[in-house]
Every structure is written in C-alpha cells, then in structure tokens.
Amino acid sequence: MAELELVEANDAFTHVALRGRLDAAGTGAVDLGLTSHTVARRKPAIVDLTEVPFIASLGIGMLVQVARSLASHGAQAVAVAPHEPVRGVLRLMQLGELLPVVATREEALRALGLE
Amino acid sequence: MTDRRLWRLDSPDPFRLSRISDEVEALLESGGLSERGRFTARLVTEELVLNAFHHGGAHAVTVELEARDRLVLEDDGSPFDPSAAAVDEPATGERGRGLLLVRGFAKALRYARRGERNRTEVVLPDGDRHQ
C-alpha cells in the first residue's frame, strides 16, 4: 500500500515523498494526505516519486489536481521521478509547465526558483 | 510459459484488482517478460478494468493471460474500443488519460465486439525501451 512522508515543510516550499504503487488502491491511500500537506499550505511543492514503482491514470489525476490547485494560488508543483517507467508515464502525459518532471530534489528546487 | 490463467471481477474493487495484477505480474516475471512488459500488464489491467466498470456499465470483467506477452480483457459493458475512443489533452481535461497510457505502452491493441461483450487483446512489449 502506498504511503506518504512529509520530508520538509518551511516558509518557502513543501517536500513530500510518496512510496509504493499509485494504482487505484494506493492513490486512494495517499490522496487526502497529499492534498492536505500541499494544497492547504499554498506553497510551491516538490512531490517525490523516486520510490513509486507504478503509477496509473488515477495517480496522474491526483497529481494534476494538486498542481492545478496550487497554480490557482500562484504556487508551482514539481515532480521528482528519476526512474523509468514512471518517468515515461509522466512524459507521455505531457503535463508541461503544470507539473515539470525532474530527476532530483536539487533540480526541483532550481525549477521552483529556490536555488 | 504454459500457464493459462483467467481472473474474473464482479466489481471495481481496487484491492482485488491490485492482487490480480500481482498474480499476473508474477506469472509474467516467471515467463521472463521484461520489466516494461510487466509494468504495461499492470497498467492495462488497471485502466481497462476500471474503465469497463466505471464508464462502460460492465457487471463482470475477465482478465486472461493468454500467452507470455498477451493479455485479453473481456467485459459485458457497452461497446467500447479503447484503441479508437476520443481523449482529452491530459493537462487540461479529465477524459481518457488511462487510454492514452494504454495506447502509449501496449505494443498492440486489438478490439472486437463479440455478441454482447467487448474483447480487447493487448500485446505487451518485451523490451525496456519505449515503443
């Protein structure tokens, strides 16, 4: 079952890490937590998928919803996804500026203009 | 691989779906299919099964591992060809993200309407590169 860890939450950004498969069951397990840790804070967010071995459309929908909600408050979301095939799924979705996909936390911070 | 396996779902129970995907993946791994092929099997199973129940009005869906690189999904929902259905832009719309993924990862999709059932045959990729 998927899990969520709040890695860092400060005045500048939020960093959350998801672990496990983001299939229908896994997405349901972390959806509320992800929203409450990111959207509710209205800060730029790093969503780390390094330890997510699988993602399907419900998981993508959850990430898009978080990114859209943050964007409506002027905050950017960035996904960290260094490994295939999850990176390939995100690439195929062509989410563009709504949810940039990078390989490391450092790249994510740069994408958020925080380094 | 000589195993020929068939699973039946009577509801879109995500936990049962996950268990079925585990079993399919284990059989494919024992048959030597690539990681990308196994990922695709899980993806296709998740997307097409949930689609049949949530959008097609299906009451039962079967998933069959027909060969080491071939899945067949059948449902009793309304006619639906996953290889041809319209989809939205993923960043702006909600319709069809799963179908885009299925089309993007499957090596081939073959759809047929047989009587009152949809039959979708999915050929899984056996390399690790995007095809």
Short mmCIF file of C-alpha atoms in Angstrom, two decimals:
data_model
loop_
_atom_site.label_atom_id
_atom_site.label_comp_id
_atom_site.label_asym_id
_atom_site.label_seq_id
_atom_site.Cartn_x
_atom_site.Cartn_y
_atom_site.Cartn_z
CA MET A 1 0.00 0.00 0.00
CA ALA A 2 1.23 3.48 -0.84
CA GLU A 3 2.47 5.82 1.89
CA LEU A 4 3.28 9.49 2.20
CA GLU A 5 6.12 11.14 4.09
CA LEU A 6 6.32 14.86 4.77
CA VAL A 7 10.04 15.41 4.14
CA GLU A 8 10.17 19.16 4.71
CA ALA A 9 7.72 22.00 5.18
CA ASN A 10 9.10 25.50 5.56
CA ASP A 11 8.17 29.07 4.63
CA ALA A 12 9.42 28.60 1.05
CA PHE A 13 8.19 25.15 -0.05
CA THR A 14 6.77 21.76 0.82
CA HIS A 15 8.53 18.49 0.02
CA VAL A 16 6.53 15.28 0.21
CA ALA A 17 7.67 11.79 -0.77
CA LEU A 18 5.28 9.08 -1.94
CA ARG A 19 6.17 5.41 -1.67
CA GLY A 20 4.53 2.37 -3.19
CA ARG A 21 2.30 1.80 -6.18
CA LEU A 22 -0.07 4.59 -7.22
CA ASP A 23 -2.74 2.28 -8.59
CA ALA A 24 -6.38 2.76 -7.57
CA ALA A 25 -5.79 1.32 -4.09
CA GLY A 26 -2.54 3.21 -3.49
CA THR A 27 -3.84 6.51 -4.79
CA GLY A 28 -6.84 6.26 -2.50
CA ALA A 29 -4.50 5.72 0.43
CA VAL A 30 -2.46 8.91 -0.08
CA ASP A 31 -4.81 11.30 -1.91
CA LEU A 32 -6.15 13.13 1.13
CA GLY A 33 -2.75 13.33 2.81
CA LEU A 34 -1.08 14.71 -0.29
CA THR A 35 -3.73 17.38 -0.70
CA SER A 36 -3.64 18.41 2.94
CA HIS A 37 0.17 18.60 3.04
CA THR A 38 0.49 20.58 -0.21
CA VAL A 39 -2.60 22.44 -1.38
CA ALA A 40 -3.61 23.53 2.10
CA ARG A 41 -0.19 25.19 2.61
CA ARG A 42 -0.33 27.10 -0.71
CA LYS A 43 3.45 26.87 -1.06
CA PRO A 44 5.47 25.60 -4.02
CA ALA A 45 5.64 21.81 -3.70
CA ILE A 46 8.05 19.01 -4.55
CA VAL A 47 6.27 15.68 -4.98
CA ASP A 48 8.94 13.00 -4.86
CA LEU A 49 8.05 9.82 -6.77
CA THR A 50 11.51 8.23 -6.54
CA GLU A 51 10.12 5.25 -4.62
CA VAL A 52 6.95 4.89 -6.68
CA PRO A 53 7.35 1.85 -8.97
CA PHE A 54 3.95 2.19 -10.66
CA ILE A 55 1.52 4.97 -11.49
CA ALA A 56 -1.75 4.84 -13.43
CA SER A 57 -4.29 7.43 -14.50
CA LEU A 58 -5.87 7.86 -11.07
CA GLY A 59 -2.45 8.70 -9.65
CA ILE A 60 -1.82 11.12 -12.50
CA GLY A 61 -5.20 12.69 -11.86
CA MET A 62 -4.30 13.20 -8.21
CA LEU A 63 -1.03 14.93 -9.14
CA VAL A 64 -2.74 17.11 -11.75
CA GLN A 65 -5.39 18.13 -9.23
CA VAL A 66 -2.74 19.13 -6.69
CA ALA A 67 -0.76 21.04 -9.34
CA ARG A 68 -3.87 22.86 -10.57
CA SER A 69 -4.97 23.79 -7.06
CA LEU A 70 -1.52 25.13 -6.20
CA ALA A 71 -1.37 27.03 -9.51
CA SER A 72 -4.66 28.71 -8.68
CA HIS A 73 -2.88 30.12 -5.61
CA GLY A 74 0.19 31.13 -7.60
CA ALA A 75 2.32 28.20 -6.42
CA GLN A 76 4.16 25.70 -8.64
CA ALA A 77 4.39 21.93 -8.18
CA VAL A 78 7.30 19.83 -9.45
CA ALA A 79 7.52 16.03 -9.63
CA VAL A 80 10.77 14.18 -8.94
CA ALA A 81 10.72 10.97 -10.99
CA PRO A 82 14.19 9.66 -11.86
CA HIS A 83 13.24 6.12 -12.85
CA GLU A 84 11.53 4.52 -15.81
CA PRO A 85 8.80 3.53 -16.45
CA VAL A 86 7.12 6.03 -14.07
CA ARG A 87 9.08 8.85 -15.69
CA GLY A 88 7.84 7.61 -19.07
CA VAL A 89 4.23 7.74 -17.86
CA LEU A 90 4.62 11.37 -16.82
CA ARG A 91 6.38 12.20 -20.09
CA LEU A 92 3.56 10.60 -22.06
CA MET A 93 1.05 12.78 -20.23
CA GLN A 94 2.80 15.94 -21.49
CA LEU A 95 1.84 17.95 -18.44
CA GLY A 96 4.31 20.67 -19.38
CA GLU A 97 4.51 23.68 -17.11
CA LEU A 98 1.63 22.46 -14.98
CA LEU A 99 3.85 19.75 -13.45
CA PRO A 100 7.50 19.76 -14.59
CA VAL A 101 9.26 16.42 -14.14
CA VAL A 102 12.87 16.37 -12.88
CA ALA A 103 15.28 13.74 -11.60
CA THR A 104 16.47 15.12 -8.23
CA ARG A 105 15.46 17.32 -5.34
CA GLU A 106 18.16 19.81 -6.36
CA GLU A 107 16.69 20.09 -9.84
CA ALA A 108 13.25 20.52 -8.30
CA LEU A 109 14.46 23.38 -6.12
CA ARG A 110 16.00 25.05 -9.18
CA ALA A 111 12.74 24.59 -11.09
CA LEU A 112 10.95 26.32 -8.25
CA GLY A 113 13.47 29.19 -8.30
CA LEU A 114 14.67 28.33 -4.81
CA GLU A 115 18.39 27.78 -5.54
CA MET B 1 5.17 -20.38 -20.45
CA THR B 2 2.45 -22.99 -20.26
CA ASP B 3 0.23 -21.34 -17.63
CA ARG B 4 -3.04 -20.05 -18.93
CA ARG B 5 -4.83 -18.06 -16.27
CA LEU B 6 -8.17 -16.34 -16.05
CA TRP B 7 -9.42 -13.94 -13.39
CA ARG B 8 -12.94 -12.58 -13.03
CA LEU B 9 -14.03 -9.39 -11.28
CA ASP B 10 -17.63 -8.58 -10.39
CA SER B 11 -16.89 -5.11 -9.06
CA PRO B 12 -14.17 -2.45 -9.37
CA ASP B 13 -12.64 -3.44 -6.02
CA PRO B 14 -9.21 -1.75 -6.12
CA PHE B 15 -7.66 -4.20 -3.65
CA ARG B 16 -8.76 -7.28 -5.60
CA LEU B 17 -7.61 -5.58 -8.79
CA SER B 18 -4.21 -4.98 -7.21
CA ARG B 19 -3.98 -8.64 -6.14
CA ILE B 20 -4.85 -9.83 -9.63
CA SER B 21 -2.18 -7.55 -11.08
CA ASP B 22 0.30 -9.05 -8.59
CA GLU B 23 -0.55 -12.54 -9.80
CA VAL B 24 -0.37 -11.55 -13.47
CA GLU B 25 2.97 -9.84 -12.90
CA ALA B 26 4.40 -12.85 -11.06
CA LEU B 27 3.46 -15.17 -13.91
CA LEU B 28 4.91 -12.79 -16.49
CA GLU B 29 8.13 -12.49 -14.49
CA SER B 30 8.43 -16.27 -14.28
CA GLY B 31 7.97 -16.31 -18.05
CA GLY B 32 10.87 -13.90 -18.46
CA LEU B 33 8.96 -10.84 -19.68
CA SER B 34 10.80 -7.52 -19.32
CA GLU B 35 10.11 -5.00 -16.55
CA ARG B 36 8.43 -2.73 -19.08
CA GLY B 37 6.20 -5.58 -20.24
CA ARG B 38 5.16 -6.34 -16.67
CA PHE B 39 4.54 -2.66 -15.96
CA THR B 40 2.37 -2.49 -19.07
CA ALA B 41 0.36 -5.52 -17.97
CA ARG B 42 -0.40 -3.85 -14.64
CA LEU B 43 -1.24 -0.57 -16.36
CA VAL B 44 -3.55 -2.15 -18.92
CA THR B 45 -5.31 -4.28 -16.31
CA GLU B 46 -5.90 -1.30 -14.03
CA GLU B 47 -7.08 1.07 -16.75
CA LEU B 48 -9.27 -1.21 -18.84
CA VAL B 49 -10.93 -2.98 -15.89
CA LEU B 50 -11.81 0.26 -14.10
CA ASN B 51 -12.92 1.85 -17.38
CA ALA B 52 -15.29 -1.04 -18.11
CA PHE B 53 -16.95 -0.78 -14.69
CA HIS B 54 -16.99 3.00 -14.28
CA HIS B 55 -17.73 4.11 -17.84
CA GLY B 56 -18.99 1.05 -19.68
CA GLY B 57 -21.54 -0.12 -17.14
CA ALA B 58 -19.98 -3.59 -17.01
CA HIS B 59 -21.12 -6.09 -14.40
CA ALA B 60 -18.26 -8.52 -14.92
CA VAL B 61 -14.78 -8.26 -16.38
CA THR B 62 -12.34 -11.06 -17.08
CA VAL B 63 -8.58 -10.80 -17.43
CA GLU B 64 -6.84 -13.65 -19.19
CA LEU B 65 -3.14 -14.22 -19.58
CA GLU B 66 -3.26 -15.90 -22.96
CA ALA B 67 0.46 -16.05 -23.72
CA ARG B 68 3.72 -14.82 -22.21
CA ASP B 69 3.21 -11.41 -23.83
CA ARG B 70 -0.53 -11.28 -24.33
CA LEU B 71 -3.48 -10.26 -22.14
CA VAL B 72 -7.13 -10.49 -23.13
CA LEU B 73 -9.76 -8.46 -21.29
CA GLU B 74 -13.46 -9.05 -21.80
CA ASP B 75 -16.44 -7.23 -20.31
CA ASP B 76 -20.21 -7.11 -20.69
CA GLY B 77 -20.40 -3.32 -20.82
CA SER B 78 -21.49 -1.06 -23.65
CA PRO B 79 -19.47 -1.22 -26.88
CA PHE B 80 -16.12 0.46 -26.38
CA ASP B 81 -12.98 0.34 -28.50
CA PRO B 82 -10.03 1.53 -26.37
CA SER B 83 -7.86 1.88 -29.45
CA ALA B 84 -10.17 4.43 -31.06
CA ALA B 85 -12.02 6.33 -28.31
CA ALA B 86 -11.54 10.11 -28.13
CA VAL B 87 -9.39 11.54 -25.34
CA ASP B 88 -8.73 15.00 -23.86
CA GLU B 89 -5.41 16.77 -23.52
CA PRO B 90 -4.06 15.25 -20.28
CA ALA B 91 -3.05 18.57 -18.70
CA THR B 92 -6.40 20.27 -19.24
CA GLY B 93 -9.06 17.55 -19.48
CA GLU B 94 -10.04 14.52 -17.44
CA ARG B 95 -11.23 12.15 -20.16
CA GLY B 96 -9.01 9.40 -21.44
CA ARG B 97 -5.72 9.68 -19.54
CA GLY B 98 -5.82 5.93 -18.96
CA LEU B 99 -6.46 5.22 -22.63
CA LEU B 100 -3.51 7.38 -23.62
CA LEU B 101 -1.33 5.36 -21.27
CA VAL B 102 -2.63 2.04 -22.58
CA ARG B 103 -2.04 3.11 -26.18
CA GLY B 104 1.37 4.52 -25.33
CA PHE B 105 2.67 1.42 -23.54
CA ALA B 106 0.99 -1.52 -25.31
CA LYS B 107 2.80 -2.97 -28.30
CA ALA B 108 -0.56 -3.60 -29.98
CA LEU B 109 -4.27 -3.37 -29.15
CA ARG B 110 -6.91 -5.40 -30.97
CA TYR B 111 -10.57 -4.78 -30.23
CA ALA B 112 -13.62 -6.80 -31.22
CA ARG B 113 -17.26 -6.76 -30.20
CA ARG B 114 -18.35 -10.35 -29.76
CA GLY B 115 -22.05 -10.72 -29.09
CA GLU B 116 -22.75 -8.59 -26.03
CA ARG B 117 -19.12 -8.42 -24.95
CA ASN B 118 -16.10 -6.23 -25.57
CA ARG B 119 -12.89 -8.16 -26.20
CA THR B 120 -9.57 -6.34 -26.11
CA GLU B 121 -6.36 -8.21 -26.83
CA VAL B 122 -3.21 -6.48 -25.63
CA VAL B 123 0.26 -7.40 -26.85
CA LEU B 124 2.82 -6.49 -24.19
CA PRO B 125 6.22 -5.02 -25.04
CA ASP B 126 9.17 -7.27 -24.30
CA GLY B 127 11.96 -4.72 -24.35
CA ASP B 128 12.76 -1.98 -21.86
CA ARG B 129 12.57 0.86 -24.36
CA HIS B 130 9.54 2.98 -25.17
CA GLN B 131 7.97 1.63 -28.37
#
